[in-house]
Structures are given as C-alpha cells and as structure tokens.
Amino acid sequence: MGKRTDKKMRIALFTVIVLVLLVLIGILAYWKLPSRRDSMTWARTLEASDVAQIEMTVMPSAEAERSRSFEEEEFEDVVSLINQSTGRHIRDPEPAAGMSRTLYVTMKDGTEHTVSYNGYLVIDGDSYADRFHGYSEDGERLDELSYR
C-alpha cells in the first residue's frame, strides 16, 4: 500500500504544480499581452518610414527642456519604443501625478497620433497598464535620445 500512496502523492503534487503554473501564465498574459484596440494595433505596427514628424513634450520641466522635435534619423529609435507598447486597456485610470512625456506623431498621410507615458501608457486617448498600478515604461528612454 505504500507504493500506491506514493504514486497518488506524486500525481497530486504534479497536478498542483501544473495548476499553479497555469494560473501564473494566465496572470502574466492578462497584464503583458497587447490589447487588440485600434490604438494599440497602430502602436505595435507603426513604421518609421510612415512618419513625417515626431515631437515630444515633457512636463513638468524647465522651459528650455520642455519640448523637442526629433530628427528623421531618430525616428527609428522612437518608433522602436512605441512598437514595444503592451498592456491591457484601462477604462478609468487613476489620475496621474508627476512626470509625463508625450509624443506627437504626424504621419505622412497627415493623420496625427499621441503617445504619452505618465504612469500609464496613453495612445490616442486609450489608457493601458502592464502591471497592477500603471505602466512600467515611463518614457525615460526618450530622454536618452533627447540628450545625444
């Protein structure tokens, strides 16, 4: 009877481990998989060759550092950051406080889009989170581009 009990214990342990792994994968997928909303689809498929102009506003900041226009050779780096957008759509995000970086992207066809990092990722008015309270990317890598 000892062998039968050992086998049942192993099966029970294996089942618990599999269930825990499935729950963890589900939680990860819930927060990290990109939304299928139009704004997220645009961000994930944006190509630098379709962009006419990118400007950035940083708030709060000193007057001289508040806004910046990116050069065409920098579009690829900025678009690469935008392409990494992910998260789930948040209907009513909590008001954000602190630093905000907003990109104004003008396409060659004349359409305009905004991408903002302010505690949440906001694309054309749609807010996204990739963790429980907000968005992990704060746009800080944009600052690195600004001071090259």
PDB file of C-alpha atoms in Angstrom:
ATOM      1  CA  MET A   1       0.000   0.000   0.000  1.00  0.00           C
ATOM      2  CA  GLY A   2       2.977   2.331   0.494  1.00  0.00           C
ATOM      3  CA  LYS A   3       3.769   2.401  -3.228  1.00  0.00           C
ATOM      4  CA  ARG A   4       0.181   3.233  -4.109  1.00  0.00           C
ATOM      5  CA  THR A   5       0.159   6.164  -1.649  1.00  0.00           C
ATOM      6  CA  ASP A   6       3.487   7.465  -3.019  1.00  0.00           C
ATOM      7  CA  LYS A   7       2.119   7.369  -6.551  1.00  0.00           C
ATOM      8  CA  LYS A   8      -1.054   9.232  -5.515  1.00  0.00           C
ATOM      9  CA  MET A   9       1.039  11.854  -3.717  1.00  0.00           C
ATOM     10  CA  ARG A  10       3.236  12.383  -6.779  1.00  0.00           C
ATOM     11  CA  ILE A  11       0.185  12.732  -9.026  1.00  0.00           C
ATOM     12  CA  ALA A  12      -1.415  15.195  -6.592  1.00  0.00           C
ATOM     13  CA  LEU A  13       1.813  17.211  -6.339  1.00  0.00           C
ATOM     14  CA  PHE A  14       2.224  17.239 -10.117  1.00  0.00           C
ATOM     15  CA  THR A  15      -1.389  18.390 -10.546  1.00  0.00           C
ATOM     16  CA  VAL A  16      -0.917  21.233  -8.042  1.00  0.00           C
ATOM     17  CA  ILE A  17       2.302  22.359  -9.754  1.00  0.00           C
ATOM     18  CA  VAL A  18       0.626  22.354 -13.184  1.00  0.00           C
ATOM     19  CA  LEU A  19      -2.347  24.331 -11.855  1.00  0.00           C
ATOM     20  CA  VAL A  20      -0.077  26.915 -10.202  1.00  0.00           C
ATOM     21  CA  LEU A  21       1.901  27.292 -13.452  1.00  0.00           C
ATOM     22  CA  LEU A  22      -1.301  27.750 -15.452  1.00  0.00           C
ATOM     23  CA  VAL A  23      -2.505  30.441 -13.045  1.00  0.00           C
ATOM     24  CA  LEU A  24       0.841  32.259 -13.251  1.00  0.00           C
ATOM     25  CA  ILE A  25       0.822  32.099 -17.057  1.00  0.00           C
ATOM     26  CA  GLY A  26      -2.740  33.441 -17.050  1.00  0.00           C
ATOM     27  CA  ILE A  27      -1.810  36.361 -14.810  1.00  0.00           C
ATOM     28  CA  LEU A  28       1.215  37.179 -16.942  1.00  0.00           C
ATOM     29  CA  ALA A  29      -0.834  37.024 -20.134  1.00  0.00           C
ATOM     30  CA  TYR A  30      -3.530  39.236 -18.611  1.00  0.00           C
ATOM     31  CA  TRP A  31      -1.078  42.078 -17.947  1.00  0.00           C
ATOM     32  CA  LYS A  32       1.514  41.692 -20.694  1.00  0.00           C
ATOM     33  CA  LEU A  33      -0.312  40.678 -23.855  1.00  0.00           C
ATOM     34  CA  PRO A  34      -1.091  43.682 -26.040  1.00  0.00           C
ATOM     35  CA  SER A  35      -4.669  44.836 -26.314  1.00  0.00           C
ATOM     36  CA  ARG A  36      -6.467  44.457 -29.636  1.00  0.00           C
ATOM     37  CA  ARG A  37      -7.786  48.018 -29.595  1.00  0.00           C
ATOM     38  CA  ASP A  38      -7.083  50.113 -32.698  1.00  0.00           C
ATOM     39  CA  SER A  39      -4.716  52.430 -30.829  1.00  0.00           C
ATOM     40  CA  MET A  40      -2.558  49.528 -29.610  1.00  0.00           C
ATOM     41  CA  THR A  41      -2.586  47.904 -33.048  1.00  0.00           C
ATOM     42  CA  TRP A  42      -1.387  51.192 -34.561  1.00  0.00           C
ATOM     43  CA  ALA A  43       1.420  51.494 -31.981  1.00  0.00           C
ATOM     44  CA  ARG A  44       2.610  47.916 -32.458  1.00  0.00           C
ATOM     45  CA  THR A  45       2.652  48.145 -36.273  1.00  0.00           C
ATOM     46  CA  LEU A  46       3.966  51.700 -36.700  1.00  0.00           C
ATOM     47  CA  GLU A  47       6.876  52.013 -39.122  1.00  0.00           C
ATOM     48  CA  ALA A  48       9.383  54.848 -39.152  1.00  0.00           C
ATOM     49  CA  SER A  49       9.037  55.146 -42.924  1.00  0.00           C
ATOM     50  CA  ASP A  50       5.388  56.231 -42.465  1.00  0.00           C
ATOM     51  CA  VAL A  51       6.258  59.070 -40.045  1.00  0.00           C
ATOM     52  CA  ALA A  52       6.604  62.686 -41.167  1.00  0.00           C
ATOM     53  CA  GLN A  53       7.319  64.315 -37.777  1.00  0.00           C
ATOM     54  CA  ILE A  54       7.739  63.415 -34.094  1.00  0.00           C
ATOM     55  CA  GLU A  55       7.670  65.999 -31.328  1.00  0.00           C
ATOM     56  CA  MET A  56       7.898  65.452 -27.583  1.00  0.00           C
ATOM     57  CA  THR A  57       6.697  67.491 -24.639  1.00  0.00           C
ATOM     58  CA  VAL A  58       7.990  66.826 -21.118  1.00  0.00           C
ATOM     59  CA  MET A  59       6.024  68.124 -18.147  1.00  0.00           C
ATOM     60  CA  PRO A  60       6.967  69.417 -15.677  1.00  0.00           C
ATOM     61  CA  SER A  61      10.320  70.656 -16.901  1.00  0.00           C
ATOM     62  CA  ALA A  62      12.377  73.771 -17.398  1.00  0.00           C
ATOM     63  CA  GLU A  63      11.150  75.969 -20.245  1.00  0.00           C
ATOM     64  CA  ALA A  64      14.212  75.213 -22.395  1.00  0.00           C
ATOM     65  CA  GLU A  65      13.788  71.434 -21.950  1.00  0.00           C
ATOM     66  CA  ARG A  66      10.005  71.272 -22.291  1.00  0.00           C
ATOM     67  CA  SER A  67       9.678  70.352 -25.956  1.00  0.00           C
ATOM     68  CA  ARG A  68      11.762  68.761 -28.662  1.00  0.00           C
ATOM     69  CA  SER A  69      11.421  67.770 -32.309  1.00  0.00           C
ATOM     70  CA  PHE A  70      13.156  64.557 -33.300  1.00  0.00           C
ATOM     71  CA  GLU A  71      15.267  64.435 -36.434  1.00  0.00           C
ATOM     72  CA  GLU A  72      14.322  61.961 -39.159  1.00  0.00           C
ATOM     73  CA  GLU A  73      17.334  59.760 -38.363  1.00  0.00           C
ATOM     74  CA  GLU A  74      15.980  59.405 -34.788  1.00  0.00           C
ATOM     75  CA  PHE A  75      12.524  58.219 -35.887  1.00  0.00           C
ATOM     76  CA  GLU A  76      13.599  54.569 -35.909  1.00  0.00           C
ATOM     77  CA  ASP A  77      14.593  54.683 -32.215  1.00  0.00           C
ATOM     78  CA  VAL A  78      11.399  56.455 -31.141  1.00  0.00           C
ATOM     79  CA  VAL A  79       9.212  54.154 -33.255  1.00  0.00           C
ATOM     80  CA  SER A  80      11.004  51.145 -31.764  1.00  0.00           C
ATOM     81  CA  LEU A  81       9.945  52.271 -28.284  1.00  0.00           C
ATOM     82  CA  ILE A  82       6.354  52.830 -29.458  1.00  0.00           C
ATOM     83  CA  ASN A  83       6.340  49.361 -31.100  1.00  0.00           C
ATOM     84  CA  GLN A  84       7.085  47.796 -27.699  1.00  0.00           C
ATOM     85  CA  SER A  85       3.740  49.035 -26.344  1.00  0.00           C
ATOM     86  CA  THR A  86       1.782  46.408 -24.474  1.00  0.00           C
ATOM     87  CA  GLY A  87      -0.753  46.086 -21.684  1.00  0.00           C
ATOM     88  CA  ARG A  88      -4.430  45.882 -21.043  1.00  0.00           C
ATOM     89  CA  HIS A  89      -6.891  48.671 -21.677  1.00  0.00           C
ATOM     90  CA  ILE A  90      -7.935  50.639 -18.575  1.00  0.00           C
ATOM     91  CA  ARG A  91     -11.328  52.335 -18.806  1.00  0.00           C
ATOM     92  CA  ASP A  92     -10.945  54.768 -15.918  1.00  0.00           C
ATOM     93  CA  PRO A  93      -7.299  55.159 -14.913  1.00  0.00           C
ATOM     94  CA  GLU A  94      -6.442  56.856 -11.672  1.00  0.00           C
ATOM     95  CA  PRO A  95      -5.239  60.433 -12.186  1.00  0.00           C
ATOM     96  CA  ALA A  96      -1.506  60.502 -12.757  1.00  0.00           C
ATOM     97  CA  ALA A  97       0.844  62.803 -10.891  1.00  0.00           C
ATOM     98  CA  GLY A  98       4.428  63.557 -11.703  1.00  0.00           C
ATOM     99  CA  MET A  99       6.464  63.476 -14.888  1.00  0.00           C
ATOM    100  CA  SER A 100       4.769  63.000 -18.224  1.00  0.00           C
ATOM    101  CA  ARG A 101       6.338  62.563 -21.642  1.00  0.00           C
ATOM    102  CA  THR A 102       4.038  62.979 -24.627  1.00  0.00           C
ATOM    103  CA  LEU A 103       4.941  62.186 -28.214  1.00  0.00           C
ATOM    104  CA  TYR A 104       3.052  63.842 -31.042  1.00  0.00           C
ATOM    105  CA  VAL A 105       3.437  61.682 -34.137  1.00  0.00           C
ATOM    106  CA  THR A 106       2.399  63.099 -37.512  1.00  0.00           C
ATOM    107  CA  MET A 107       2.104  60.532 -40.274  1.00  0.00           C
ATOM    108  CA  LYS A 108       2.988  61.194 -43.909  1.00  0.00           C
ATOM    109  CA  ASP A 109      -0.725  60.902 -44.775  1.00  0.00           C
ATOM    110  CA  GLY A 110      -1.432  63.792 -42.368  1.00  0.00           C
ATOM    111  CA  THR A 111      -3.014  61.840 -39.515  1.00  0.00           C
ATOM    112  CA  GLU A 112      -1.828  62.672 -36.020  1.00  0.00           C
ATOM    113  CA  HIS A 113      -1.372  60.377 -33.021  1.00  0.00           C
ATOM    114  CA  THR A 114      -0.319  60.935 -29.429  1.00  0.00           C
ATOM    115  CA  VAL A 115       1.599  58.557 -27.185  1.00  0.00           C
ATOM    116  CA  SER A 116       2.053  59.556 -23.576  1.00  0.00           C
ATOM    117  CA  TYR A 117       3.918  57.983 -20.670  1.00  0.00           C
ATOM    118  CA  ASN A 118       2.516  59.357 -17.415  1.00  0.00           C
ATOM    119  CA  GLY A 119       2.095  56.448 -15.050  1.00  0.00           C
ATOM    120  CA  TYR A 120       0.000  54.768 -17.722  1.00  0.00           C
ATOM    121  CA  LEU A 121       0.632  54.354 -21.410  1.00  0.00           C
ATOM    122  CA  VAL A 122      -1.894  56.535 -23.247  1.00  0.00           C
ATOM    123  CA  ILE A 123      -2.241  56.091 -27.005  1.00  0.00           C
ATOM    124  CA  ASP A 124      -4.717  58.365 -28.772  1.00  0.00           C
ATOM    125  CA  GLY A 125      -6.710  58.727 -25.544  1.00  0.00           C
ATOM    126  CA  ASP A 126      -6.770  54.999 -24.668  1.00  0.00           C
ATOM    127  CA  SER A 127      -5.024  54.187 -21.368  1.00  0.00           C
ATOM    128  CA  TYR A 128      -3.095  50.949 -20.832  1.00  0.00           C
ATOM    129  CA  ALA A 129      -1.431  49.267 -17.862  1.00  0.00           C
ATOM    130  CA  ASP A 130       1.020  46.381 -17.814  1.00  0.00           C
ATOM    131  CA  ARG A 131       1.004  45.943 -14.057  1.00  0.00           C
ATOM    132  CA  PHE A 132      -1.455  46.416 -11.214  1.00  0.00           C
ATOM    133  CA  HIS A 133      -0.952  50.168 -10.746  1.00  0.00           C
ATOM    134  CA  GLY A 134       0.114  51.636 -14.058  1.00  0.00           C
ATOM    135  CA  TYR A 135       2.686  51.111 -16.741  1.00  0.00           C
ATOM    136  CA  SER A 136       6.284  50.022 -16.266  1.00  0.00           C
ATOM    137  CA  GLU A 137       7.805  52.141 -19.062  1.00  0.00           C
ATOM    138  CA  ASP A 138       7.886  55.804 -18.102  1.00  0.00           C
ATOM    139  CA  GLY A 139       9.381  57.110 -21.334  1.00  0.00           C
ATOM    140  CA  GLU A 140      12.737  57.679 -19.682  1.00  0.00           C
ATOM    141  CA  ARG A 141      14.476  56.170 -22.713  1.00  0.00           C
ATOM    142  CA  LEU A 142      13.131  59.116 -24.707  1.00  0.00           C
ATOM    143  CA  ASP A 143      15.257  61.384 -22.525  1.00  0.00           C
ATOM    144  CA  GLU A 144      18.317  59.398 -23.569  1.00  0.00           C
ATOM    145  CA  LEU A 145      17.504  60.200 -27.198  1.00  0.00           C
ATOM    146  CA  SER A 146      16.964  63.840 -26.348  1.00  0.00           C
ATOM    147  CA  TYR A 147      20.439  64.367 -24.967  1.00  0.00           C
ATOM    148  CA  ARG A 148      22.568  62.603 -27.576  1.00  0.00           C
TER     149      ARG A 148
END
